[in-house]
Amino acid sequence: MSTVIEAVRPIEDYLVMSDEEIAERIEAAREAMGSRVVILGHHYQRDDVIKHADLNGDSYQLSVLASQTDAEFIVFCGVHFMAESADILGKPSQRVILPDMGAGCSMADMASIDQVEDAWDQLTEIGVIGGEKSVAPITYMNSSAEIKAFCGRNDGVVCTSSNATKLFDLYLKKYDKMFFFPDQHLGRNTGAKFGIGLDEMVVWNPKENLGGNTEQALHDAKLILWRGHCSVHGRFKDWHVDKIREDVPGVKVLVHPECLYEVVQKSDLNGSTSFIIKTVEEAEPGTKWAIGTEVNLVNRLAKRFPDKEVYLLAPDLCMCATMYRISPQSLCWSMENLVNGNVVNEIAVHGETKEQSLIALERMISMTNK
Ligand code: 13P
Ligand code: SF4
């Protein structure tokens, strides 16, 4: 649960200020706060926000940074589940702020703890769980703290797009089956890397009894994939890959593993946002890249590397609208409130949820480093 404390100045005051004034005020607030505050920014943030971030990274790196910083306040320019993870991993004295509470993740919202617990109960009733075979719950970082806690108390783990392969490898050695929430695409794409056939994967639709599957199919499956997806990455289709290869001879296709299976199969490379950045950074001048991920990141890469050709895989705008809710205005508003001694839009996870989700997140970090 989050605590919201009234701001000294209403946010509306900031909406009428010029971009220059807002940027200056953010920097002035940062100077006034000194080392008491750290601004973290996810790679998908817009340019006018990311330029104020002290540190940036993908969702895994940001969770590690949050666990390492000593700042009293972590202002998180990302989405809700990332700020929650920062609070879970941060020190008890630290406070995490999400400049706009509307910055959620539609994929994370596709699985609620009640639905997950109901699914687990149904699988237990038919003997898939508690039967001969062992089942591990694994949740993508893009999920609520309650679902992370569920994984924590059931010997499961959290993963991100940068460590999913590593964690699948470790869990597949130990368990017969995995139940993966909430992104069916990351689950399917990662399972395929281990030779798990599509016929060994079933999709769990939380709106249907047994997730829309037969008992036998659930017993036989190696991977049960929650029916969730990212609407941003779902916009990339396999014909976009064919089209760009036709239009730009020699282009390499680089996509995020939240993309559809068919897209990832046709691509040259896939990986997390940091992997995408590193791949383009290290590429030879003159190379051509079609990238299937959020448009702010792709545009920034195109600007940063004028000696390489960088294209968005789908020509139409593909933005994470919730990430975009974090604006320079809301960042300025939350920073100036901090200067005034008000903590606005605090994200705080409490009690057992915090303890158990910490287990799953710490398990992730230690297994990633194995
Ligand atoms: P990364 O783990 O690559 O940062 O991705 C997070 C995300 O939400 C992508 O949509
Ligand atoms: Fe969520 Fe998709 Fe936005 Fe990532 S890009 S934060 S998965 S809605």
Short mmCIF file of C-alpha atoms and ligand atoms in Angstrom, two decimals:
data_model
loop_
_atom_site.label_atom_id
_atom_site.label_comp_id
_atom_site.label_asym_id
_atom_site.label_seq_id
_atom_site.Cartn_x
_atom_site.Cartn_y
_atom_site.Cartn_z
CA MET A 1 0.00 0.00 0.00
CA SER A 2 1.21 3.52 -0.73
CA THR A 3 0.97 6.64 1.40
CA VAL A 4 0.18 9.93 -0.32
CA ILE A 5 0.92 13.17 1.54
CA GLU A 6 -0.41 16.48 0.22
CA ALA A 7 2.09 18.63 -1.67
CA VAL A 8 2.96 22.17 -0.63
CA ARG A 9 2.22 23.40 -4.17
CA PRO A 10 -0.35 21.75 -6.37
CA ILE A 11 0.99 19.92 -9.42
CA GLU A 12 -1.10 22.23 -11.65
CA ASP A 13 1.30 25.09 -10.81
CA TYR A 14 4.07 23.16 -12.56
CA LEU A 15 2.10 22.47 -15.72
CA VAL A 16 2.20 26.11 -16.78
CA MET A 17 5.97 26.55 -16.29
CA SER A 18 8.30 26.52 -19.31
CA ASP A 19 10.49 23.45 -19.98
CA GLU A 20 13.60 25.51 -19.17
CA GLU A 21 12.22 26.67 -15.84
CA ILE A 22 11.22 23.12 -14.90
CA ALA A 23 14.68 21.75 -15.76
CA GLU A 24 16.39 24.50 -13.73
CA ARG A 25 14.11 23.92 -10.76
CA ILE A 26 14.80 20.16 -10.79
CA GLU A 27 18.52 20.82 -10.74
CA ALA A 28 18.15 23.42 -7.96
CA ALA A 29 16.11 20.97 -5.87
CA ARG A 30 18.69 18.27 -6.44
CA GLU A 31 21.46 20.62 -5.29
CA ALA A 32 19.47 21.55 -2.19
CA MET A 33 18.93 17.88 -1.33
CA GLY A 34 22.56 16.89 -2.07
CA SER A 35 23.38 13.26 -1.31
CA ARG A 36 20.06 12.81 0.52
CA VAL A 37 18.38 12.01 -2.78
CA VAL A 38 19.16 9.76 -5.74
CA ILE A 39 17.16 9.85 -8.97
CA LEU A 40 16.94 6.49 -10.75
CA GLY A 41 15.74 6.31 -14.36
CA HIS A 42 14.64 3.35 -16.49
CA HIS A 43 15.92 3.23 -20.08
CA TYR A 44 12.40 3.84 -21.43
CA GLN A 45 12.06 7.26 -19.83
CA ARG A 46 11.74 10.21 -22.11
CA ASP A 47 14.83 12.38 -22.76
CA ASP A 48 13.66 15.33 -20.69
CA VAL A 49 13.37 13.05 -17.64
CA ILE A 50 16.35 10.73 -18.14
CA LYS A 51 18.72 13.70 -18.36
CA HIS A 52 18.05 14.36 -14.66
CA ALA A 53 18.69 10.78 -13.53
CA ASP A 54 21.79 10.15 -11.42
CA LEU A 55 21.79 6.52 -12.49
CA ASN A 56 19.93 4.59 -15.14
CA GLY A 57 19.52 0.98 -16.11
CA ASP A 58 17.22 -1.90 -16.94
CA SER A 59 14.85 -3.23 -14.33
CA TYR A 60 17.43 -5.66 -12.91
CA GLN A 61 20.20 -3.08 -12.66
CA LEU A 62 17.86 -0.56 -11.05
CA SER A 63 16.84 -3.08 -8.40
CA VAL A 64 20.50 -3.73 -7.58
CA LEU A 65 21.25 0.02 -7.53
CA ALA A 66 18.34 0.56 -5.16
CA SER A 67 19.77 -2.05 -2.79
CA GLN A 68 23.18 -0.36 -2.84
CA THR A 69 22.42 3.34 -2.49
CA ASP A 70 22.67 5.12 0.86
CA ALA A 71 20.49 8.07 -0.13
CA GLU A 72 17.60 8.82 2.19
CA PHE A 73 15.19 9.25 -0.73
CA ILE A 74 15.03 7.28 -3.98
CA VAL A 75 13.06 9.16 -6.62
CA PHE A 76 12.14 6.46 -9.11
CA CYS A 77 11.57 7.49 -12.72
CA GLY A 78 10.13 4.20 -13.89
CA VAL A 79 6.87 2.37 -13.23
CA HIS A 80 5.11 1.22 -10.08
CA PHE A 81 6.49 -2.33 -9.83
CA MET A 82 10.05 -1.03 -10.17
CA ALA A 83 9.52 1.49 -7.36
CA GLU A 84 8.00 -1.25 -5.20
CA SER A 85 11.04 -3.43 -5.80
CA ALA A 86 13.30 -0.51 -4.83
CA ASP A 87 11.38 -0.15 -1.57
CA ILE A 88 11.58 -3.89 -0.86
CA LEU A 89 15.33 -3.98 -1.52
CA GLY A 90 16.17 -0.60 0.03
CA LYS A 91 17.19 0.00 3.62
CA PRO A 92 14.38 0.40 6.18
CA SER A 93 15.20 4.09 6.63
CA GLN A 94 14.99 4.83 2.89
CA ARG A 95 11.86 6.16 1.24
CA VAL A 96 10.90 5.62 -2.38
CA ILE A 97 8.96 8.14 -4.45
CA LEU A 98 7.19 7.58 -7.76
CA PRO A 99 6.65 11.07 -9.24
CA ASP A 100 3.33 10.07 -10.85
CA MET A 101 1.14 7.36 -9.32
CA GLY A 102 -0.40 6.74 -12.75
CA ALA A 103 2.89 5.21 -13.93
CA GLY A 104 1.87 1.56 -13.76
CA CYS A 105 2.47 -1.37 -16.08
CA SER A 106 -0.47 -2.86 -17.94
CA MET A 107 1.24 -6.24 -18.06
CA ALA A 108 1.80 -6.31 -14.29
CA ASP A 109 -1.91 -5.52 -13.86
CA MET A 110 -2.85 -8.67 -15.81
CA ALA A 111 -2.17 -10.92 -12.80
CA SER A 112 -3.62 -10.27 -9.35
CA ILE A 113 -2.60 -12.17 -6.24
CA ASP A 114 -6.14 -13.56 -5.86
CA GLN A 115 -6.04 -14.97 -9.38
CA VAL A 116 -2.58 -16.46 -8.84
CA GLU A 117 -3.59 -18.08 -5.55
CA ASP A 118 -6.76 -19.42 -7.13
CA ALA A 119 -4.72 -20.91 -9.99
CA TRP A 120 -2.31 -22.50 -7.51
CA ASP A 121 -5.25 -23.99 -5.58
CA GLN A 122 -6.78 -25.41 -8.75
CA LEU A 123 -3.47 -26.98 -9.74
CA THR A 124 -3.16 -28.46 -6.25
CA GLU A 125 -6.70 -29.88 -6.42
CA ILE A 126 -5.98 -31.78 -9.62
CA GLY A 127 -2.65 -33.03 -8.29
CA VAL A 128 -0.36 -31.06 -10.59
CA ILE A 129 1.07 -29.41 -7.48
CA GLY A 130 1.77 -31.76 -4.61
CA GLY A 131 1.75 -34.74 -6.96
CA GLU A 132 4.72 -36.64 -8.30
CA LYS A 133 6.14 -33.67 -10.09
CA SER A 134 7.58 -30.56 -8.48
CA VAL A 135 6.39 -27.14 -9.65
CA ALA A 136 8.12 -23.79 -9.10
CA PRO A 137 6.42 -20.39 -9.42
CA ILE A 138 8.51 -17.79 -11.20
CA THR A 139 7.39 -14.24 -11.67
CA TYR A 140 8.70 -11.61 -14.01
CA MET A 141 9.82 -8.44 -12.24
CA ASN A 142 6.79 -6.80 -13.91
CA SER A 143 4.39 -7.97 -11.21
CA SER A 144 2.99 -6.78 -7.89
CA ALA A 145 4.86 -7.15 -4.59
CA GLU A 146 2.15 -9.62 -3.52
CA ILE A 147 2.97 -11.96 -6.41
CA LYS A 148 6.69 -11.66 -5.68
CA ALA A 149 5.87 -12.58 -2.07
CA PHE A 150 3.87 -15.58 -3.29
CA CYS A 151 6.96 -16.79 -5.16
CA GLY A 152 9.13 -16.06 -2.13
CA ARG A 153 7.07 -18.32 0.14
CA ASN A 154 6.76 -21.12 -2.43
CA ASP A 155 10.48 -21.54 -3.17
CA GLY A 156 10.08 -19.51 -6.36
CA VAL A 157 11.95 -16.52 -7.65
CA VAL A 158 11.67 -13.22 -9.52
CA CYS A 159 13.38 -12.82 -12.87
CA THR A 160 13.93 -10.00 -15.33
CA SER A 161 14.54 -10.10 -19.04
CA SER A 162 18.29 -9.91 -18.38
CA ASN A 163 18.50 -13.00 -16.17
CA ALA A 164 15.51 -15.13 -17.22
CA THR A 165 17.74 -17.59 -19.11
CA LYS A 166 20.05 -18.05 -16.15
CA LEU A 167 17.20 -18.57 -13.70
CA PHE A 168 15.28 -20.92 -16.01
CA ASP A 169 18.44 -22.96 -16.32
CA LEU A 170 18.84 -23.26 -12.56
CA TYR A 171 15.14 -23.96 -11.93
CA LEU A 172 14.77 -26.47 -14.76
CA LYS A 173 17.56 -28.51 -13.16
CA LYS A 174 15.69 -28.59 -9.88
CA TYR A 175 11.99 -28.69 -10.86
CA ASP A 176 9.90 -30.69 -13.31
CA LYS A 177 7.60 -27.80 -14.17
CA MET A 178 7.39 -24.05 -13.88
CA PHE A 179 4.43 -21.71 -13.55
CA PHE A 180 5.46 -18.36 -15.02
CA PHE A 181 3.68 -15.04 -14.40
CA PRO A 182 2.58 -12.72 -15.97
CA ASP A 183 4.30 -12.41 -19.38
CA GLN A 184 3.53 -15.41 -21.57
CA HIS A 185 5.96 -14.15 -24.22
CA LEU A 186 9.04 -13.87 -22.04
CA GLY A 187 8.16 -17.28 -20.59
CA ARG A 188 7.66 -18.87 -24.02
CA ASN A 189 10.75 -17.27 -25.56
CA THR A 190 12.91 -18.32 -22.63
CA GLY A 191 11.49 -21.83 -22.50
CA ALA A 192 12.20 -22.22 -26.22
CA LYS A 193 15.89 -21.48 -25.55
CA PHE A 194 15.95 -24.71 -23.51
CA GLY A 195 14.35 -26.76 -26.25
CA ILE A 196 10.94 -26.85 -24.58
CA GLY A 197 8.50 -27.36 -27.45
CA LEU A 198 5.39 -25.22 -27.89
CA ASP A 199 3.38 -28.42 -27.31
CA GLU A 200 4.90 -28.63 -23.82
CA MET A 201 3.71 -25.13 -22.92
CA VAL A 202 0.15 -24.21 -21.98
CA VAL A 203 -1.37 -20.79 -21.40
CA TRP A 204 -3.31 -20.14 -18.20
CA ASN A 205 -6.28 -17.84 -18.73
CA PRO A 206 -7.28 -16.62 -15.26
CA LYS A 207 -10.86 -16.05 -16.41
CA GLU A 208 -11.47 -19.74 -17.14
CA ASN A 209 -11.68 -22.86 -15.03
CA LEU A 210 -8.28 -24.65 -15.05
CA GLY A 211 -7.03 -21.65 -17.01
CA GLY A 212 -8.91 -22.97 -20.06
CA ASN A 213 -6.94 -26.25 -20.13
CA THR A 214 -7.71 -29.91 -19.61
CA GLU A 215 -6.33 -31.66 -16.53
CA GLN A 216 -4.21 -33.85 -18.77
CA ALA A 217 -2.67 -30.89 -20.61
CA LEU A 218 -1.72 -29.33 -17.27
CA HIS A 219 -0.19 -32.59 -16.06
CA ASP A 220 1.79 -32.97 -19.28
CA ALA A 221 2.99 -29.38 -19.60
CA LYS A 222 6.53 -28.38 -18.73
CA LEU A 223 5.72 -24.69 -18.67
CA ILE A 224 2.45 -23.08 -17.60
CA LEU A 225 2.40 -19.52 -18.91
CA TRP A 226 0.15 -16.86 -17.45
CA ARG A 227 -1.95 -15.13 -20.09
CA GLY A 228 -0.32 -11.70 -19.84
CA HIS A 229 1.51 -9.59 -22.36
CA CYS A 230 3.01 -6.17 -23.00
CA SER A 231 0.86 -4.09 -25.30
CA VAL A 232 3.89 -2.06 -26.40
CA HIS A 233 5.98 -5.05 -27.49
CA GLY A 234 2.90 -6.84 -28.83
CA ARG A 235 2.76 -4.22 -31.58
CA PHE A 236 5.78 -5.76 -33.32
CA LYS A 237 4.73 -8.46 -35.78
CA ASP A 238 6.75 -11.01 -37.72
CA TRP A 239 5.92 -9.27 -41.00
CA HIS A 240 7.73 -6.17 -39.67
CA VAL A 241 10.87 -8.29 -39.57
CA ASP A 242 10.34 -9.47 -43.17
CA LYS A 243 9.60 -5.93 -44.32
CA ILE A 244 12.66 -4.30 -42.74
CA ARG A 245 14.92 -7.02 -44.10
CA GLU A 246 13.53 -6.29 -47.56
CA ASP A 247 13.79 -2.50 -47.19
CA VAL A 248 17.20 -2.36 -45.49
CA PRO A 249 19.51 -5.07 -46.83
CA GLY A 250 22.02 -6.24 -44.24
CA VAL A 251 19.99 -5.00 -41.28
CA LYS A 252 20.22 -6.94 -38.01
CA VAL A 253 17.02 -7.32 -36.01
CA LEU A 254 17.38 -6.87 -32.25
CA VAL A 255 14.31 -7.25 -30.04
CA HIS A 256 13.19 -7.39 -26.42
CA PRO A 257 12.02 -10.87 -25.31
CA GLU A 258 8.59 -9.45 -24.41
CA CYS A 259 7.94 -9.55 -28.17
CA LEU A 260 5.84 -12.34 -29.71
CA TYR A 261 7.49 -15.73 -30.18
CA GLU A 262 7.32 -15.44 -34.00
CA VAL A 263 9.11 -12.08 -33.86
CA VAL A 264 11.84 -13.33 -31.52
CA GLN A 265 12.30 -16.44 -33.68
CA LYS A 266 12.83 -14.30 -36.77
CA SER A 267 15.15 -11.81 -35.05
CA ASP A 268 18.93 -12.01 -34.98
CA LEU A 269 19.28 -11.21 -31.29
CA ASN A 270 17.04 -10.66 -28.29
CA GLY A 271 17.65 -9.37 -24.79
CA SER A 272 16.89 -6.83 -22.09
CA THR A 273 17.00 -3.08 -22.58
CA SER A 274 20.62 -3.00 -21.34
CA PHE A 275 21.54 -5.81 -23.72
CA ILE A 276 20.02 -3.85 -26.60
CA ILE A 277 21.99 -0.73 -25.66
CA LYS A 278 25.25 -2.63 -25.20
CA THR A 279 24.82 -4.42 -28.54
CA VAL A 280 24.41 -1.16 -30.45
CA GLU A 281 27.20 0.53 -28.46
CA GLU A 282 29.62 -2.24 -29.37
CA ALA A 283 28.55 -2.58 -33.01
CA GLU A 284 30.87 -1.49 -35.81
CA PRO A 285 30.23 1.88 -37.49
CA GLY A 286 28.13 1.46 -40.62
CA THR A 287 26.12 -1.46 -39.20
CA LYS A 288 22.31 -1.39 -39.44
CA TRP A 289 19.93 -2.22 -36.61
CA ALA A 290 16.16 -2.60 -36.49
CA ILE A 291 15.11 -2.55 -32.86
CA GLY A 292 11.92 -3.95 -31.40
CA THR A 293 11.42 -2.12 -28.15
CA GLU A 294 10.11 1.15 -26.69
CA VAL A 295 10.47 4.17 -28.95
CA ASN A 296 12.20 6.56 -26.53
CA LEU A 297 15.08 4.15 -26.13
CA VAL A 298 15.33 3.50 -29.87
CA ASN A 299 15.29 7.21 -30.72
CA ARG A 300 17.99 7.88 -28.15
CA LEU A 301 20.19 5.16 -29.64
CA ALA A 302 19.66 6.59 -33.14
CA LYS A 303 20.74 10.03 -31.90
CA ARG A 304 23.71 8.71 -29.93
CA PHE A 305 25.12 6.68 -32.81
CA PRO A 306 24.85 8.70 -36.02
CA ASP A 307 27.61 6.48 -37.48
CA LYS A 308 25.24 3.46 -37.33
CA GLU A 309 21.79 3.09 -38.85
CA VAL A 310 19.18 2.56 -36.14
CA TYR A 311 15.53 1.91 -37.06
CA LEU A 312 12.43 1.24 -35.00
CA LEU A 313 11.24 -2.22 -36.09
CA ALA A 314 7.64 -1.03 -36.51
CA PRO A 315 7.40 2.36 -38.17
CA ASP A 316 4.42 3.53 -36.11
CA LEU A 317 4.95 5.04 -32.68
CA CYS A 318 5.40 2.44 -29.98
CA MET A 319 5.60 4.14 -26.63
CA CYS A 320 5.08 2.91 -23.09
CA ALA A 321 2.32 5.36 -22.21
CA THR A 322 2.48 4.65 -18.48
CA MET A 323 6.24 5.21 -18.32
CA TYR A 324 5.55 8.50 -20.12
CA ARG A 325 3.41 9.59 -17.16
CA ILE A 326 6.65 10.46 -15.36
CA SER A 327 7.16 13.96 -16.70
CA PRO A 328 9.67 16.72 -15.88
CA GLN A 329 6.73 18.48 -14.19
CA SER A 330 5.92 15.59 -11.86
CA LEU A 331 9.62 15.04 -11.17
CA CYS A 332 10.00 18.74 -10.30
CA TRP A 333 6.89 18.63 -8.10
CA SER A 334 8.12 15.64 -6.12
CA MET A 335 11.66 17.03 -5.76
CA GLU A 336 10.49 20.45 -4.56
CA ASN A 337 8.20 18.80 -2.08
CA LEU A 338 11.16 16.88 -0.72
CA VAL A 339 13.08 20.12 -0.32
CA ASN A 340 10.07 21.39 1.64
CA GLY A 341 10.10 18.32 3.84
CA ASN A 342 7.08 16.62 2.22
CA VAL A 343 7.29 13.09 0.92
CA VAL A 344 4.71 12.87 -1.86
CA ASN A 345 3.72 9.71 -3.76
CA GLU A 346 5.62 7.41 -1.48
CA ILE A 347 5.68 3.74 -2.46
CA ALA A 348 5.92 1.53 0.59
CA VAL A 349 5.48 -2.24 0.89
CA HIS A 350 4.74 -3.57 4.37
CA GLY A 351 4.68 -6.61 6.61
CA GLU A 352 4.77 -10.16 5.32
CA THR A 353 4.49 -9.00 1.73
CA LYS A 354 7.73 -7.09 2.15
CA GLU A 355 9.52 -9.93 3.93
CA GLN A 356 8.48 -12.61 1.47
CA SER A 357 8.99 -10.55 -1.67
CA LEU A 358 12.46 -9.68 -0.38
CA ILE A 359 13.22 -13.41 -0.21
CA ALA A 360 12.26 -13.82 -3.89
CA LEU A 361 14.22 -10.73 -4.98
CA GLU A 362 17.32 -11.62 -2.98
CA ARG A 363 17.12 -15.16 -4.33
CA MET A 364 17.08 -13.63 -7.82
CA ILE A 365 20.14 -11.47 -7.14
CA SER A 366 22.17 -14.28 -5.60
CA MET A 367 21.22 -16.78 -8.33
CA THR A 368 22.01 -14.23 -11.05
CA ASN A 369 25.51 -13.89 -9.63
CA LYS A 370 26.13 -17.65 -9.38
P1 13P B 1 13.99 -4.50 -18.80
O1 13P B 1 14.05 -5.59 -17.79
O2 13P B 1 14.72 -4.84 -20.05
O3 13P B 1 14.40 -3.21 -18.19
O4 13P B 1 12.49 -4.36 -19.26
C1 13P B 1 11.50 -3.93 -18.41
C2 13P B 1 10.28 -3.67 -19.13
O5 13P B 1 9.27 -3.34 -18.57
C3 13P B 1 10.29 -3.86 -20.56
O6 13P B 1 9.03 -3.63 -21.05
FE1 SF4 B 2 4.97 -2.64 -18.77
FE2 SF4 B 2 5.21 -2.94 -21.41
FE3 SF4 B 2 5.60 -0.54 -20.31
FE4 SF4 B 2 7.38 -2.51 -19.95
S1 SF4 B 2 6.86 -1.49 -21.89
S2 SF4 B 2 6.60 -1.13 -18.38
S3 SF4 B 2 6.01 -4.28 -19.84
S4 SF4 B 2 3.66 -1.71 -20.35
#
